[in-house]
Amino acid sequence: MKDEAQKALGRRAFLAGTAAMIGAPALAQDINTGTTEIERNVTDAVRRNISSFRTLDWRPYFNNLNKGAILVDISSRALHFWQESGQYYLYPSSVPLTEDLTRRGRTSVTLKDPSPDWRPTPSMKKRNPDWPDYVAPGPDNPLGTRALHLSWTYYRIHGTHDTRKIGRRSSNGCIGLYNEHIEQLYDMARVGTQVLLI
């Protein structure tokens, strides 16, 4: 019995190794929903993500750092923040699930919410009629412990209690951070902080 188990494991390891060598697509499955995300070219995706987690120079993106600056790179799923002093911070993030939910361009922080509550947008409610109409602040709130409202209606940079979402295409348009990261960013960002999504 032990020999058969070792042979089966050996075959699985061989097949997985062979698939990786020939460039078979990588799969990531969400165990709760059963949905599968396929990365077609794993080498390019990994390279892009690795390169995004390096210090960037703010000057190509912003004319100044008045009130600080936030740059969200949708492709690499990273949020970059510069304080007025030039101090730099980098956070992994969740990004919109699909391209039609993704908004790019310039906006700014219009409100800092220390205890966010959540209401689904009309389009979210249409896609998911079983969702509640309202979730009060607390551990079940999809916006986590803090939220930065942007000048675009319904768009936020916020925390999440579902840490599996970070680093993935998983939101309905917002940018999600680990709760400890949004709390740090919340303390440093100000109303009027410049935001650019690319």
Short mmCIF file of C-alpha atoms in Angstrom, two decimals:
data_model
loop_
_atom_site.label_atom_id
_atom_site.label_comp_id
_atom_site.label_asym_id
_atom_site.label_seq_id
_atom_site.Cartn_x
_atom_site.Cartn_y
_atom_site.Cartn_z
CA MET A 1 0.00 0.00 0.00
CA LYS A 2 2.82 2.40 0.93
CA ASP A 3 4.63 1.67 -2.38
CA GLU A 4 1.43 2.42 -4.37
CA ALA A 5 0.96 5.74 -2.53
CA GLN A 6 4.59 6.71 -3.25
CA LYS A 7 4.16 5.80 -6.94
CA ALA A 8 0.96 7.88 -7.16
CA LEU A 9 2.68 10.83 -5.50
CA GLY A 10 5.65 10.37 -7.84
CA ARG A 11 3.36 10.41 -10.90
CA ARG A 12 1.60 13.56 -9.65
CA ALA A 13 4.90 15.32 -9.02
CA PHE A 14 6.16 14.27 -12.46
CA LEU A 15 2.99 15.51 -14.19
CA ALA A 16 3.00 18.80 -12.27
CA GLY A 17 6.67 19.35 -13.06
CA THR A 18 6.16 18.53 -16.74
CA ALA A 19 3.15 20.88 -16.97
CA ALA A 20 5.18 23.69 -15.41
CA MET A 21 8.06 23.12 -17.84
CA ILE A 22 5.86 23.27 -20.94
CA GLY A 23 4.06 26.39 -19.73
CA ALA A 24 0.63 25.00 -18.93
CA PRO A 25 -1.69 27.65 -17.48
CA ALA A 26 -1.74 28.07 -13.72
CA LEU A 27 -5.05 27.66 -11.94
CA ALA A 28 -6.24 29.30 -8.74
CA GLN A 29 -9.52 28.03 -7.35
CA ASP A 30 -11.71 29.78 -4.79
CA ILE A 31 -12.81 26.96 -2.48
CA ASN A 32 -15.93 28.84 -1.35
CA THR A 33 -17.39 29.71 -4.75
CA GLY A 34 -15.79 27.01 -6.89
CA THR A 35 -14.69 29.62 -9.43
CA THR A 36 -11.37 29.17 -11.15
CA GLU A 37 -9.01 31.94 -12.22
CA ILE A 38 -6.61 31.04 -15.03
CA GLU A 39 -3.30 32.81 -15.57
CA ARG A 40 -2.50 32.16 -19.25
CA ASN A 41 1.15 33.17 -19.20
CA VAL A 42 2.44 32.53 -15.71
CA THR A 43 5.97 33.73 -16.47
CA ASP A 44 4.79 37.20 -17.57
CA ALA A 45 2.34 37.51 -14.67
CA VAL A 46 5.00 36.62 -12.10
CA ARG A 47 7.54 38.97 -13.65
CA ARG A 48 5.03 41.81 -13.67
CA ASN A 49 4.09 41.25 -10.04
CA ILE A 50 7.67 40.96 -8.86
CA SER A 51 8.68 44.14 -10.67
CA SER A 52 5.76 46.05 -9.15
CA PHE A 53 7.00 45.44 -5.62
CA ARG A 54 9.93 47.80 -5.99
CA THR A 55 10.29 51.44 -5.15
CA LEU A 56 8.89 53.73 -7.84
CA ASP A 57 9.75 57.36 -8.48
CA TRP A 58 6.61 59.51 -8.03
CA ARG A 59 7.68 62.27 -10.45
CA PRO A 60 6.47 60.64 -13.71
CA TYR A 61 2.96 60.34 -12.22
CA PHE A 62 2.45 63.51 -10.14
CA ASN A 63 3.55 67.16 -10.47
CA ASN A 64 3.94 67.48 -6.68
CA LEU A 65 3.25 65.67 -3.44
CA ASN A 66 0.93 68.28 -1.93
CA LYS A 67 -1.32 66.35 0.50
CA GLY A 68 0.46 63.13 -0.57
CA ALA A 69 -0.15 60.84 -3.55
CA ILE A 70 -1.60 57.36 -4.05
CA LEU A 71 -0.94 55.33 -7.20
CA VAL A 72 -2.83 52.06 -7.69
CA ASP A 73 -1.37 49.73 -10.33
CA ILE A 74 -4.27 47.49 -11.38
CA SER A 75 -2.04 45.06 -13.33
CA SER A 76 0.36 44.37 -10.47
CA ARG A 77 -2.29 44.68 -7.74
CA ALA A 78 -0.24 47.12 -5.67
CA LEU A 79 -0.97 50.47 -4.01
CA HIS A 80 1.91 52.96 -3.75
CA PHE A 81 1.71 55.91 -1.34
CA TRP A 82 4.01 58.91 -0.99
CA GLN A 83 3.70 61.38 1.87
CA GLU A 84 4.39 65.08 1.24
CA SER A 85 7.88 64.51 2.64
CA GLY A 86 8.53 61.87 -0.04
CA GLN A 87 8.35 58.96 2.43
CA TYR A 88 7.18 55.91 0.43
CA TYR A 89 4.89 52.97 1.31
CA LEU A 90 3.84 49.95 -0.74
CA TYR A 91 0.82 47.72 -0.07
CA PRO A 92 -0.55 44.62 -1.87
CA SER A 93 -4.17 45.17 -2.88
CA SER A 94 -7.25 43.59 -4.37
CA VAL A 95 -8.49 45.07 -7.64
CA PRO A 96 -11.74 44.93 -9.63
CA LEU A 97 -12.86 41.51 -10.80
CA THR A 98 -13.35 42.45 -14.45
CA GLU A 99 -12.26 45.17 -16.83
CA ASP A 100 -15.78 46.64 -17.07
CA LEU A 101 -15.75 47.18 -13.27
CA THR A 102 -12.33 48.84 -13.44
CA ARG A 103 -11.97 52.61 -13.46
CA ARG A 104 -8.68 54.29 -14.34
CA GLY A 105 -7.60 57.91 -14.12
CA ARG A 106 -7.16 60.70 -11.60
CA THR A 107 -9.31 61.30 -8.54
CA SER A 108 -8.75 62.27 -4.91
CA VAL A 109 -9.70 61.34 -1.36
CA THR A 110 -12.92 63.19 -0.50
CA LEU A 111 -13.82 61.60 2.86
CA LYS A 112 -12.05 59.54 5.51
CA ASP A 113 -14.48 57.06 7.12
CA PRO A 114 -13.18 55.66 10.44
CA SER A 115 -16.01 53.12 10.81
CA PRO A 116 -17.49 52.35 7.40
CA ASP A 117 -20.90 50.83 6.83
CA TRP A 118 -21.78 49.20 3.50
CA ARG A 119 -24.63 49.29 1.03
CA PRO A 120 -24.42 47.47 -2.31
CA THR A 121 -24.55 49.69 -5.38
CA PRO A 122 -27.63 49.33 -7.64
CA SER A 123 -25.59 47.30 -10.16
CA MET A 124 -24.26 45.02 -7.40
CA LYS A 125 -27.77 44.44 -6.11
CA LYS A 126 -28.96 43.64 -9.64
CA ARG A 127 -26.19 41.04 -10.08
CA ASN A 128 -26.62 39.67 -6.54
CA PRO A 129 -30.28 40.12 -5.43
CA ASP A 130 -29.73 37.98 -2.32
CA TRP A 131 -27.17 40.40 -0.85
CA PRO A 132 -28.33 42.44 2.15
CA ASP A 133 -29.35 46.06 1.59
CA TYR A 134 -27.14 47.23 4.47
CA VAL A 135 -24.25 45.96 6.62
CA ALA A 136 -23.35 47.94 9.74
CA PRO A 137 -19.73 48.56 10.78
CA GLY A 138 -18.12 45.50 12.33
CA PRO A 139 -16.53 42.16 11.53
CA ASP A 140 -18.95 41.28 8.72
CA ASN A 141 -18.58 44.59 6.89
CA PRO A 142 -17.06 44.19 3.40
CA LEU A 143 -15.28 47.57 3.78
CA GLY A 144 -13.22 46.40 6.74
CA THR A 145 -12.08 48.76 9.47
CA ARG A 146 -11.45 52.00 7.49
CA ALA A 147 -12.38 53.51 4.13
CA LEU A 148 -11.09 56.37 1.98
CA HIS A 149 -13.90 57.65 -0.26
CA LEU A 150 -12.84 58.86 -3.70
CA SER A 151 -14.43 61.60 -5.81
CA TRP A 152 -15.89 58.91 -8.08
CA THR A 153 -19.32 57.75 -6.88
CA TYR A 154 -19.21 54.34 -5.13
CA TYR A 155 -15.39 54.02 -5.36
CA ARG A 156 -13.31 53.50 -2.22
CA ILE A 157 -9.95 52.35 -0.97
CA HIS A 158 -10.89 50.23 2.02
CA GLY A 159 -9.94 47.33 4.25
CA THR A 160 -11.28 43.81 4.14
CA HIS A 161 -11.82 41.05 6.66
CA ASP A 162 -11.55 38.50 3.82
CA THR A 163 -7.78 38.44 3.42
CA ARG A 164 -8.01 35.90 0.56
CA LYS A 165 -9.04 38.78 -1.71
CA ILE A 166 -5.74 40.66 -1.43
CA GLY A 167 -3.53 40.19 -4.48
CA ARG A 168 -6.46 39.02 -6.60
CA ARG A 169 -9.08 40.32 -9.00
CA SER A 170 -11.91 40.17 -6.50
CA SER A 171 -13.73 43.49 -6.02
CA ASN A 172 -16.71 45.18 -7.62
CA GLY A 173 -14.63 48.28 -8.39
CA CYS A 174 -12.96 49.29 -5.13
CA ILE A 175 -9.36 48.81 -4.08
CA GLY A 176 -9.02 46.58 -1.01
CA LEU A 177 -6.17 46.39 1.51
CA TYR A 178 -5.45 44.29 4.59
CA ASN A 179 -7.11 46.00 7.59
CA GLU A 180 -3.75 46.79 9.20
CA HIS A 181 -2.60 48.44 5.95
CA ILE A 182 -5.73 50.57 5.45
CA GLU A 183 -5.46 51.69 9.08
CA GLN A 184 -1.87 52.83 8.46
CA LEU A 185 -2.77 54.52 5.15
CA TYR A 186 -5.87 56.10 6.73
CA ASP A 187 -3.71 57.76 9.40
CA MET A 188 -1.30 59.18 6.80
CA ALA A 189 -3.64 60.17 3.91
CA ARG A 190 -5.62 63.37 4.03
CA VAL A 191 -8.77 64.66 2.39
CA GLY A 192 -7.46 65.98 -0.91
CA THR A 193 -4.73 63.33 -1.32
CA GLN A 194 -4.17 62.78 -5.04
CA VAL A 195 -5.11 59.32 -6.37
CA LEU A 196 -4.19 57.80 -9.74
CA LEU A 197 -5.36 54.39 -10.92
CA ILE A 198 -3.39 52.98 -13.85
#
